[in-house]
Amino acid sequence: MKKVPHRLYLTEDQMPKQWYNLRADMPEQPDPMLNPATLKPATEEDLYPVFCKELAHQEMDAETRYIDIPEEIQEMYKIYRPSPLIRAYNLEKALGTPAKIYYKFEGNNTSGSHKLNSAIAQAYYAKKQGLTCLTTETGAGQWGTALAEACAYFGLDLTVFMVKVSYNQKPFRKAVMQTFDANVIASPSDTTNAGRQILAADPNTGGSLGCAISEAIEKAMTTEGCRYVLGSVLNQVLLHQSIIGLESKIAMEMLDEYPDIIIGCAGGGSNLGGLIAPFMQDKLTGKADPRIVAVEPASCPSLTRGKYVYDFCDTGKVTPLARMYTLGSGFMPSPNHAGGLRYHGMSPILSKLYHDGYMEAVSVEQTKVFEAATYFAKYETILPAPESAHAIRAAIDEAIRCKETGETKTILFGLTGTGYFDMTAYQAYHDGQMNDYIPSDADLQKGFDGLPKVD
Ligand SMILES: *Cc1c(COP(=O)(O)O)cnc(C)c1O
């Protein structure tokens, strides 16, 4: 039998030159986005004030199966891609499992996560359109960092609204973004109407992604030559992230392997959507039937406990409405939750696939996540991001199940990034200070009560 190397790097030439658009193979499409003013399906032109044109086009394009990755984007990808596919021999041995565990590691760049894959694309198209400025929100800080890198590369100004709890928990994230010349503001802030309103309602709020999105959109719409960009949830972001899955599939083919189970953590769904894209294509077209598992935090359980309805993508209710699994745009995750993945909704593409039974979802508690993170770090020598550790938790649980049943399953999971800026959370875990907040049904009901009445 062929001995599989510990790390398989594709060559530059093997890096995919096209992204894959999963919608082209979906038997049923996600419901259309709605214009918030008219509640009619949004058109591409409706999106132009917020998104640059090419990205608005990608957002709406459900037909083009493969989309060329522009040369300039490929050139910047090559600084840190192809990313390695790693066989977790040490982890397998430590667990004593007959399962084969592979992970695709996206943390080998300064942003420390997969977010750079879409940040580069979004900055490139903005620059090409002649825009000079971008705004965005960031939760844990990885997206802000990735976009700051991309904007510095393409020469665009960037303002990042960073969720206040993270801003306070991760001061060095801000310093990294400033290294790339980004202007970083804690959200909610008094620099926007949306921020001032949220602060007036609750001066002590730790903020939320939805709220930071409202501020970033307002800033973009009131600034000349400026657009808003979002690091997850959107169709265009899943498209850009498909490079993760495409590379994984090529690498696994070289090893004569095919995953039985594919696992990814899910915040807004971009890494998971990207990782699974070509495997889901096989599933949708009847070529293969892998199990696909989304892993989310028990404290922000949009797939496992949310509702599949139209909702706003932001707290300020200015974005188009999307039909997705959501906890309500007013849902505020507990400030005790350290593990990222705090977004109230989920990618409409993944929501639809989950709703139609093509995917599973599990939720995990954060002490279990950090237990898996520290275990993994010891055997694989990578300090994982807490977000990524959700996928590690589920992969370990599957591998343990294989040990009990004797099945030799092949597991592939997405290791989305590194956790060097999450040491406050790691420290809390080591000190036994971390707790597992799980919202009650009554807590969730508050978020559901604020859902727009559309259906
Ligand atoms: C942002 C992020 C996630 C979650 O976002 P998705 O859009 O759901 O992929 C996961 N892991 C890391 C390291 C991240 O930075």
Coordinates of N, CA and C and ligand atoms in Angstrom, one line a residue, residues 112-115 142 231-232 265-272 341 385 387-388 416-417, ligand 1:
G112 N -3.8 34.2 9.5 CA -4.0 33.0 10.3 C -5.2 32.3 10.0
S113 N -5.9 32.5 8.8 CA -7.1 31.8 8.5 C -7.4 31.8 7.0
H114 N -8.4 31.0 6.7 CA -8.9 30.9 5.3 C -9.4 32.2 4.7
K115 N -9.7 33.2 5.6 CA -10.3 34.4 5.2 C -9.6 35.2 4.0
Q142 N -9.9 37.9 12.4 CA -9.2 37.2 11.3 C -9.6 37.9 10.0
G231 N -17.0 39.0 5.0 CA -16.1 37.9 4.9 C -16.7 36.5 5.0
S232 N -18.0 36.4 5.0 CA -18.6 35.1 5.1 C -20.0 35.2 4.6
C265 N -16.2 23.6 10.7 CA -16.9 24.5 11.6 C -17.7 25.5 10.8
A266 N -18.8 25.9 11.5 CA -19.7 26.8 10.7 C -20.0 28.0 11.6
G267 N -19.5 29.2 11.1 CA -19.9 30.5 11.6 C -21.0 31.1 10.7
G268 N -20.5 31.7 9.6 CA -21.4 32.1 8.5 C -21.4 31.1 7.4
G269 N -20.5 30.1 7.5 CA -20.5 29.0 6.5 C -19.5 29.0 5.4
S270 N -18.6 30.0 5.4 CA -17.7 30.1 4.2 C -16.7 29.0 4.1
N271 N -16.0 28.7 5.2 CA -15.0 27.7 5.0 C -15.6 26.3 4.8
L272 N -16.7 26.1 5.4 CA -17.4 24.8 5.2 C -17.9 24.7 3.8
L341 N -17.3 32.2 15.8 CA -18.6 31.6 15.2 C -19.8 32.2 15.9
A385 N -7.1 27.6 16.0 CA -8.1 28.7 16.3 C -9.2 28.0 17.0
E387 N -12.3 28.5 16.6 CA -13.3 28.2 15.6 C -13.0 26.8 15.0
S388 N -11.7 26.7 14.6 CA -11.3 25.4 13.9 C -11.5 24.2 14.8
T416 N -9.2 25.6 9.9 CA -9.3 26.9 9.2 C -8.2 27.9 9.7
G417 N -7.6 27.7 10.9 CA -6.7 28.7 11.2 C -6.0 28.4 12.6
Ligands
LIG1 C1 -14.0 33.3 10.4 C2 -13.5 32.0 10.8 C3 -14.3 30.9 10.9 C4 -15.8 30.9 10.6 O1 -16.2 31.5 9.5 P1 -16.9 30.7 8.3 O2 -17.4 31.7 7.4 O3 -18.1 29.9 8.9 O4 -15.9 29.8 7.7 C5 -13.7 29.7 11.2 N1 -12.4 29.6 11.5 C6 -11.6 30.6 11.4 C7 -10.2 30.4 11.8 C8 -12.1 31.9 11.1 O5 -11.3 32.9 11.1

